[in-house]
Coordinates of C-alpha atoms in Angstrom, one line a residue:
M1 CA 86.1 111.5 120.7
T2 CA 82.7 111.8 122.8
R3 CA 80.2 114.1 122.2
P4 CA 76.8 115.2 123.2
A5 CA 73.6 113.6 122.5
T6 CA 72.5 116.4 120.0
L7 CA 73.2 117.1 116.3
P8 CA 75.8 119.6 114.9
G9 CA 74.6 122.2 113.1
A10 CA 75.7 121.7 110.0
V11 CA 73.7 118.3 109.9
V12 CA 70.3 119.8 110.7
A13 CA 71.2 122.3 108.1
A14 CA 71.2 119.2 105.5
L15 CA 68.9 117.3 106.9
R16 CA 65.2 117.4 105.2
C17 CA 61.6 116.3 106.6
P18 CA 60.7 113.1 104.7
L19 CA 57.4 113.6 104.8
C20 CA 57.4 116.9 102.9
A21 CA 61.4 117.6 102.0
S22 CA 61.6 121.1 104.0
A23 CA 64.5 122.3 106.1
F24 CA 64.2 121.5 110.0
A25 CA 65.1 123.5 112.6
L26 CA 66.3 121.8 115.9
D27 CA 63.8 123.2 118.6
G28 CA 65.2 121.4 121.9
R29 CA 65.2 117.9 121.8
S30 CA 63.1 117.3 118.4
L31 CA 63.6 118.7 114.7
R32 CA 60.7 120.5 113.5
C33 CA 59.7 121.6 109.9
P34 CA 57.3 124.3 108.8
S35 CA 54.6 121.8 108.2
R36 CA 54.9 120.9 111.8
H37 CA 56.1 117.4 111.4
S38 CA 58.5 116.5 114.4
F39 CA 61.1 113.9 114.7
D40 CA 62.3 113.5 118.6
L41 CA 66.4 112.7 119.1
A42 CA 66.8 109.5 121.2
K43 CA 68.8 109.9 124.4
Q44 CA 72.2 108.9 122.4
G45 CA 71.6 112.0 120.0
Y46 CA 70.7 110.4 116.8
V47 CA 67.1 110.4 115.4
N48 CA 65.1 108.1 113.2
L49 CA 63.3 109.5 110.4
L50 CA 61.9 106.2 109.3
H51 CA 58.0 106.8 108.4
A52 CA 57.6 102.9 107.1
G53 CA 58.9 99.5 108.2
I54 CA 61.4 98.0 106.7
P55 CA 61.9 93.9 105.7
A56 CA 63.1 91.5 108.4
G57 CA 66.3 90.8 108.1
T58 CA 67.7 94.2 106.8
A59 CA 69.0 96.0 110.1
D60 CA 72.0 94.7 111.9
T61 CA 70.8 93.4 115.1
A62 CA 72.2 93.8 118.8
E63 CA 74.2 90.9 118.2
M64 CA 75.9 91.7 114.9
V65 CA 76.7 95.3 116.3
A66 CA 78.3 93.9 119.3
A67 CA 80.3 91.7 117.5
R68 CA 81.4 94.6 114.9
V69 CA 82.2 96.6 117.8
A70 CA 84.5 94.0 119.2
F71 CA 85.9 93.4 116.1
L72 CA 87.1 96.7 114.7
G73 CA 87.7 97.7 118.3
A74 CA 90.8 95.2 118.0
G75 CA 92.1 97.4 115.4
H76 CA 92.1 94.5 112.4
F77 CA 90.9 97.1 109.9
D78 CA 92.6 99.9 111.2
R79 CA 94.7 100.3 107.9
L80 CA 91.6 100.3 106.1
R81 CA 90.4 103.1 108.0
D82 CA 93.7 105.0 107.5
L83 CA 93.7 104.6 104.1
L84 CA 90.0 106.0 103.6
A85 CA 90.7 108.8 105.9
Q86 CA 94.1 109.7 103.8
V87 CA 92.1 109.4 100.4
A88 CA 89.0 111.7 101.9
A89 CA 91.8 114.3 103.4
G90 CA 93.3 114.5 99.6
T91 CA 90.1 115.5 98.2
G92 CA 90.0 118.9 99.8
G93 CA 86.6 117.8 100.9
D94 CA 86.2 120.1 103.9
G95 CA 82.3 120.5 104.2
L96 CA 79.5 117.8 104.8
V97 CA 80.9 114.2 104.6
V98 CA 77.9 111.7 104.4
D99 CA 78.3 108.0 105.1
A100 CA 75.7 105.9 103.6
G101 CA 75.4 102.9 105.8
A102 CA 77.7 104.0 108.6
G103 CA 77.0 101.4 111.0
T104 CA 78.5 102.0 114.2
G105 CA 80.7 105.7 112.7
Y106 CA 83.8 103.6 112.8
Y107 CA 85.2 104.7 109.2
L108 CA 83.6 108.2 109.0
A109 CA 85.2 109.3 112.9
G110 CA 88.4 108.2 111.0
V111 CA 87.8 110.4 108.3
L112 CA 86.3 113.3 110.2
D113 CA 89.7 113.0 112.5
R114 CA 91.6 113.9 109.1
L115 CA 89.1 117.0 108.1
P116 CA 89.2 119.4 110.9
D117 CA 86.7 121.6 109.4
A118 CA 84.0 119.1 107.9
A119 CA 81.1 117.8 109.9
G120 CA 79.7 114.3 109.3
L121 CA 76.1 112.6 108.6
A122 CA 75.8 108.8 109.6
L123 CA 73.0 107.1 107.7
D124 CA 72.1 103.7 108.5
V125 CA 69.0 101.5 108.9
S126 CA 69.8 100.0 112.1
A127 CA 69.1 102.1 115.2
V128 CA 71.1 99.7 117.2
A129 CA 74.0 100.4 115.1
L130 CA 73.6 104.7 115.3
R131 CA 73.4 104.6 119.0
R132 CA 77.3 103.9 118.5
A133 CA 77.7 106.3 115.6
A134 CA 75.7 109.2 117.2
K135 CA 78.8 108.9 120.1
A136 CA 81.7 108.4 117.7
H137 CA 82.5 111.9 117.1
V138 CA 82.0 115.5 118.2
R139 CA 81.2 116.3 114.8
L140 CA 79.1 113.5 113.9
G141 CA 75.0 113.4 113.4
A142 CA 73.4 110.1 112.9
A143 CA 70.0 109.6 111.5
V144 CA 68.0 106.1 110.8
W145 CA 67.2 105.8 107.4
N146 CA 66.6 103.1 104.4
L147 CA 69.5 104.3 101.8
W148 CA 67.0 102.6 99.1
E149 CA 64.5 105.4 99.4
P150 CA 65.3 108.8 98.6
W151 CA 67.6 109.9 101.1
P152 CA 66.6 113.2 103.5
V153 CA 69.2 115.0 102.6
A154 CA 69.3 118.4 100.6
A155 CA 70.7 118.5 96.9
E156 CA 74.4 119.3 96.6
T157 CA 75.0 119.5 100.3
A158 CA 77.8 116.7 100.7
A159 CA 81.5 117.2 99.9
V160 CA 82.3 113.5 100.2
V161 CA 80.1 110.7 100.4
L162 CA 81.4 107.1 101.7
N163 CA 80.0 103.9 101.2
V164 CA 81.5 101.0 102.7
F165 CA 80.4 97.5 102.5
A166 CA 77.2 99.1 102.0
P167 CA 74.0 99.5 99.8
R168 CA 74.8 101.7 97.0
N169 CA 72.2 104.2 95.5
A170 CA 74.1 105.7 92.7
A171 CA 71.2 108.3 92.0
E172 CA 71.0 109.5 95.8
F173 CA 75.1 109.6 95.7
R174 CA 74.7 112.1 92.5
R175 CA 71.8 114.2 94.0
V176 CA 73.4 114.6 97.5
L177 CA 77.2 115.3 96.4
R178 CA 77.9 118.9 95.2
P179 CA 79.3 119.7 91.9
G180 CA 82.9 118.1 91.6
G181 CA 82.2 115.9 94.9
T182 CA 84.0 113.2 95.8
L183 CA 82.4 109.3 96.5
L184 CA 84.5 106.9 98.2
V185 CA 83.4 103.1 97.8
V186 CA 84.9 100.1 99.9
L187 CA 84.5 96.5 98.5
P188 CA 85.8 93.4 99.7
E189 CA 88.1 91.7 97.2
R190 CA 88.2 87.9 96.1
G191 CA 89.8 86.4 98.9
H192 CA 88.8 88.5 101.9
L193 CA 88.2 86.5 104.8
A194 CA 88.1 83.4 102.6
E195 CA 89.5 81.0 105.3
L196 CA 86.6 81.5 107.6
A197 CA 84.6 79.3 105.3
A198 CA 86.1 76.2 107.2
V199 CA 84.2 77.1 109.9
A200 CA 81.0 78.9 109.0
P201 CA 79.2 79.9 105.9
V202 CA 80.5 82.9 104.6
L203 CA 79.7 84.7 101.0
D204 CA 81.9 84.6 98.3
V205 CA 83.2 87.6 96.9
D206 CA 82.1 88.0 93.0
P207 CA 85.1 88.5 90.7
R208 CA 83.2 91.0 88.6
K209 CA 82.3 93.1 91.6
E210 CA 84.2 96.3 90.7
E211 CA 83.1 95.9 87.3
R212 CA 79.3 96.3 87.8
L213 CA 80.1 98.8 90.3
D214 CA 81.9 101.0 87.4
A215 CA 78.7 100.1 85.0
A216 CA 76.5 101.4 87.6
L217 CA 78.0 104.4 88.4
S218 CA 78.9 105.3 85.2
E219 CA 75.7 107.7 84.1
H220 CA 77.0 110.1 87.1
F221 CA 80.6 109.7 87.9
E222 CA 84.1 108.9 86.5
L223 CA 86.5 107.0 88.0
V224 CA 89.5 109.1 89.7
S225 CA 91.8 106.0 91.1
R226 CA 91.1 102.5 93.1
R227 CA 93.7 101.3 95.2
S228 CA 94.0 97.8 96.7
L229 CA 94.9 96.6 100.4
R230 CA 95.8 93.2 101.5
D231 CA 96.8 92.2 104.6
R232 CA 97.6 88.5 106.2
V233 CA 96.4 88.7 109.9
T234 CA 96.2 85.9 113.2
L235 CA 92.5 86.0 114.4
E236 CA 92.1 84.5 117.7
P237 CA 89.0 82.5 118.0
E238 CA 87.0 85.3 119.4
D239 CA 87.8 87.3 116.7
V240 CA 86.6 84.9 114.0
R241 CA 83.5 84.2 115.7
N242 CA 83.1 88.2 115.7
A243 CA 84.3 88.3 111.8
V244 CA 81.5 86.1 111.2
R245 CA 78.7 87.5 113.6
M246 CA 79.0 91.1 112.2
G247 CA 78.3 90.0 108.3
P248 CA 75.5 88.9 106.8
T249 CA 75.7 85.1 108.4
G250 CA 74.7 87.1 111.7
H251 CA 70.9 87.2 110.1
H252 CA 71.0 83.6 110.4
P253 CA 71.9 82.5 113.7
E254 CA 70.9 78.6 112.7
R255 CA 74.3 78.9 110.8
L256 CA 76.5 79.8 113.7
A257 CA 76.5 76.9 115.6
A258 CA 80.0 75.9 113.9
L259 CA 81.6 78.6 115.7
D260 CA 81.1 76.9 118.8
G261 CA 84.1 74.5 117.7
V262 CA 86.7 77.1 117.2
A263 CA 89.4 76.9 119.5
G264 CA 92.6 78.2 118.1
P265 CA 94.0 81.3 116.1
A266 CA 93.2 81.3 112.2
A267 CA 95.6 83.3 109.7
V268 CA 93.3 85.0 107.5
T269 CA 93.3 87.3 104.3
L270 CA 92.1 90.9 104.2
A271 CA 91.3 92.2 101.0
F272 CA 89.5 95.5 99.8
S273 CA 89.2 98.0 97.1
L274 CA 88.9 101.6 97.6
S275 CA 87.6 103.2 94.3
E276 CA 87.3 107.1 94.0
Y277 CA 84.7 108.6 91.7
R278 CA 84.0 112.0 90.9
R279 CA 80.5 113.2 89.9
T280 CA 80.2 114.4 86.6
A281 CA 78.3 117.4 85.9

């Protein structure tokens, strides 16, 4: 679903000036606050609110984003997106949905399809990715931001926060969620894409990852449910290359040379966990 190159009203209302924390108004193609700070919308419709640089190798590159668009467009993660949307719809989360580390907006757009009265805010440090996200859904707005910094989002404004394979800032999750709001976290499980290690260096999954996640969130959230999703799929050679290029290995082009030798299809494991948390009082 395409959308005009601007920000939905609900997203403008939720955003805050990163310099003075004041509310914004949309003035033509710019967000302006009462202190006269101004941030222009890019032609694609997203806004860059960063006022400081980020370390090299942090944001997804154009090559990584292109690989992700192609891989997700082939439908390999559709079951995960559909499960995430189903769980989000079951929370009664109409309102604002914030996707922390939204990338191209693939998962957030799927959730918004199931929540017809919700608006979505995509936060990501990659402007290249948000050029895609800004056009992923008519009710989606996108803002470039470093998730490790306090977010430019008003407190207690989100009904749902999504976090899919992205940095987890527990304090900001809690601050932006309204009381009783829902946090949905997706992690890879042990064995996810493990077969690709035969052709390229890919990261192994920490078997204690969920345990560490629960501990990190325990001060502010209670675990409601956890679902596992496992599948076996056959990837064509270009899918294999895209699966590696779109992940952390994509920041290290020198490690991708082995992908040139991929000539045939590969059967690989997909393994995810989806954890649902509720914000505690």
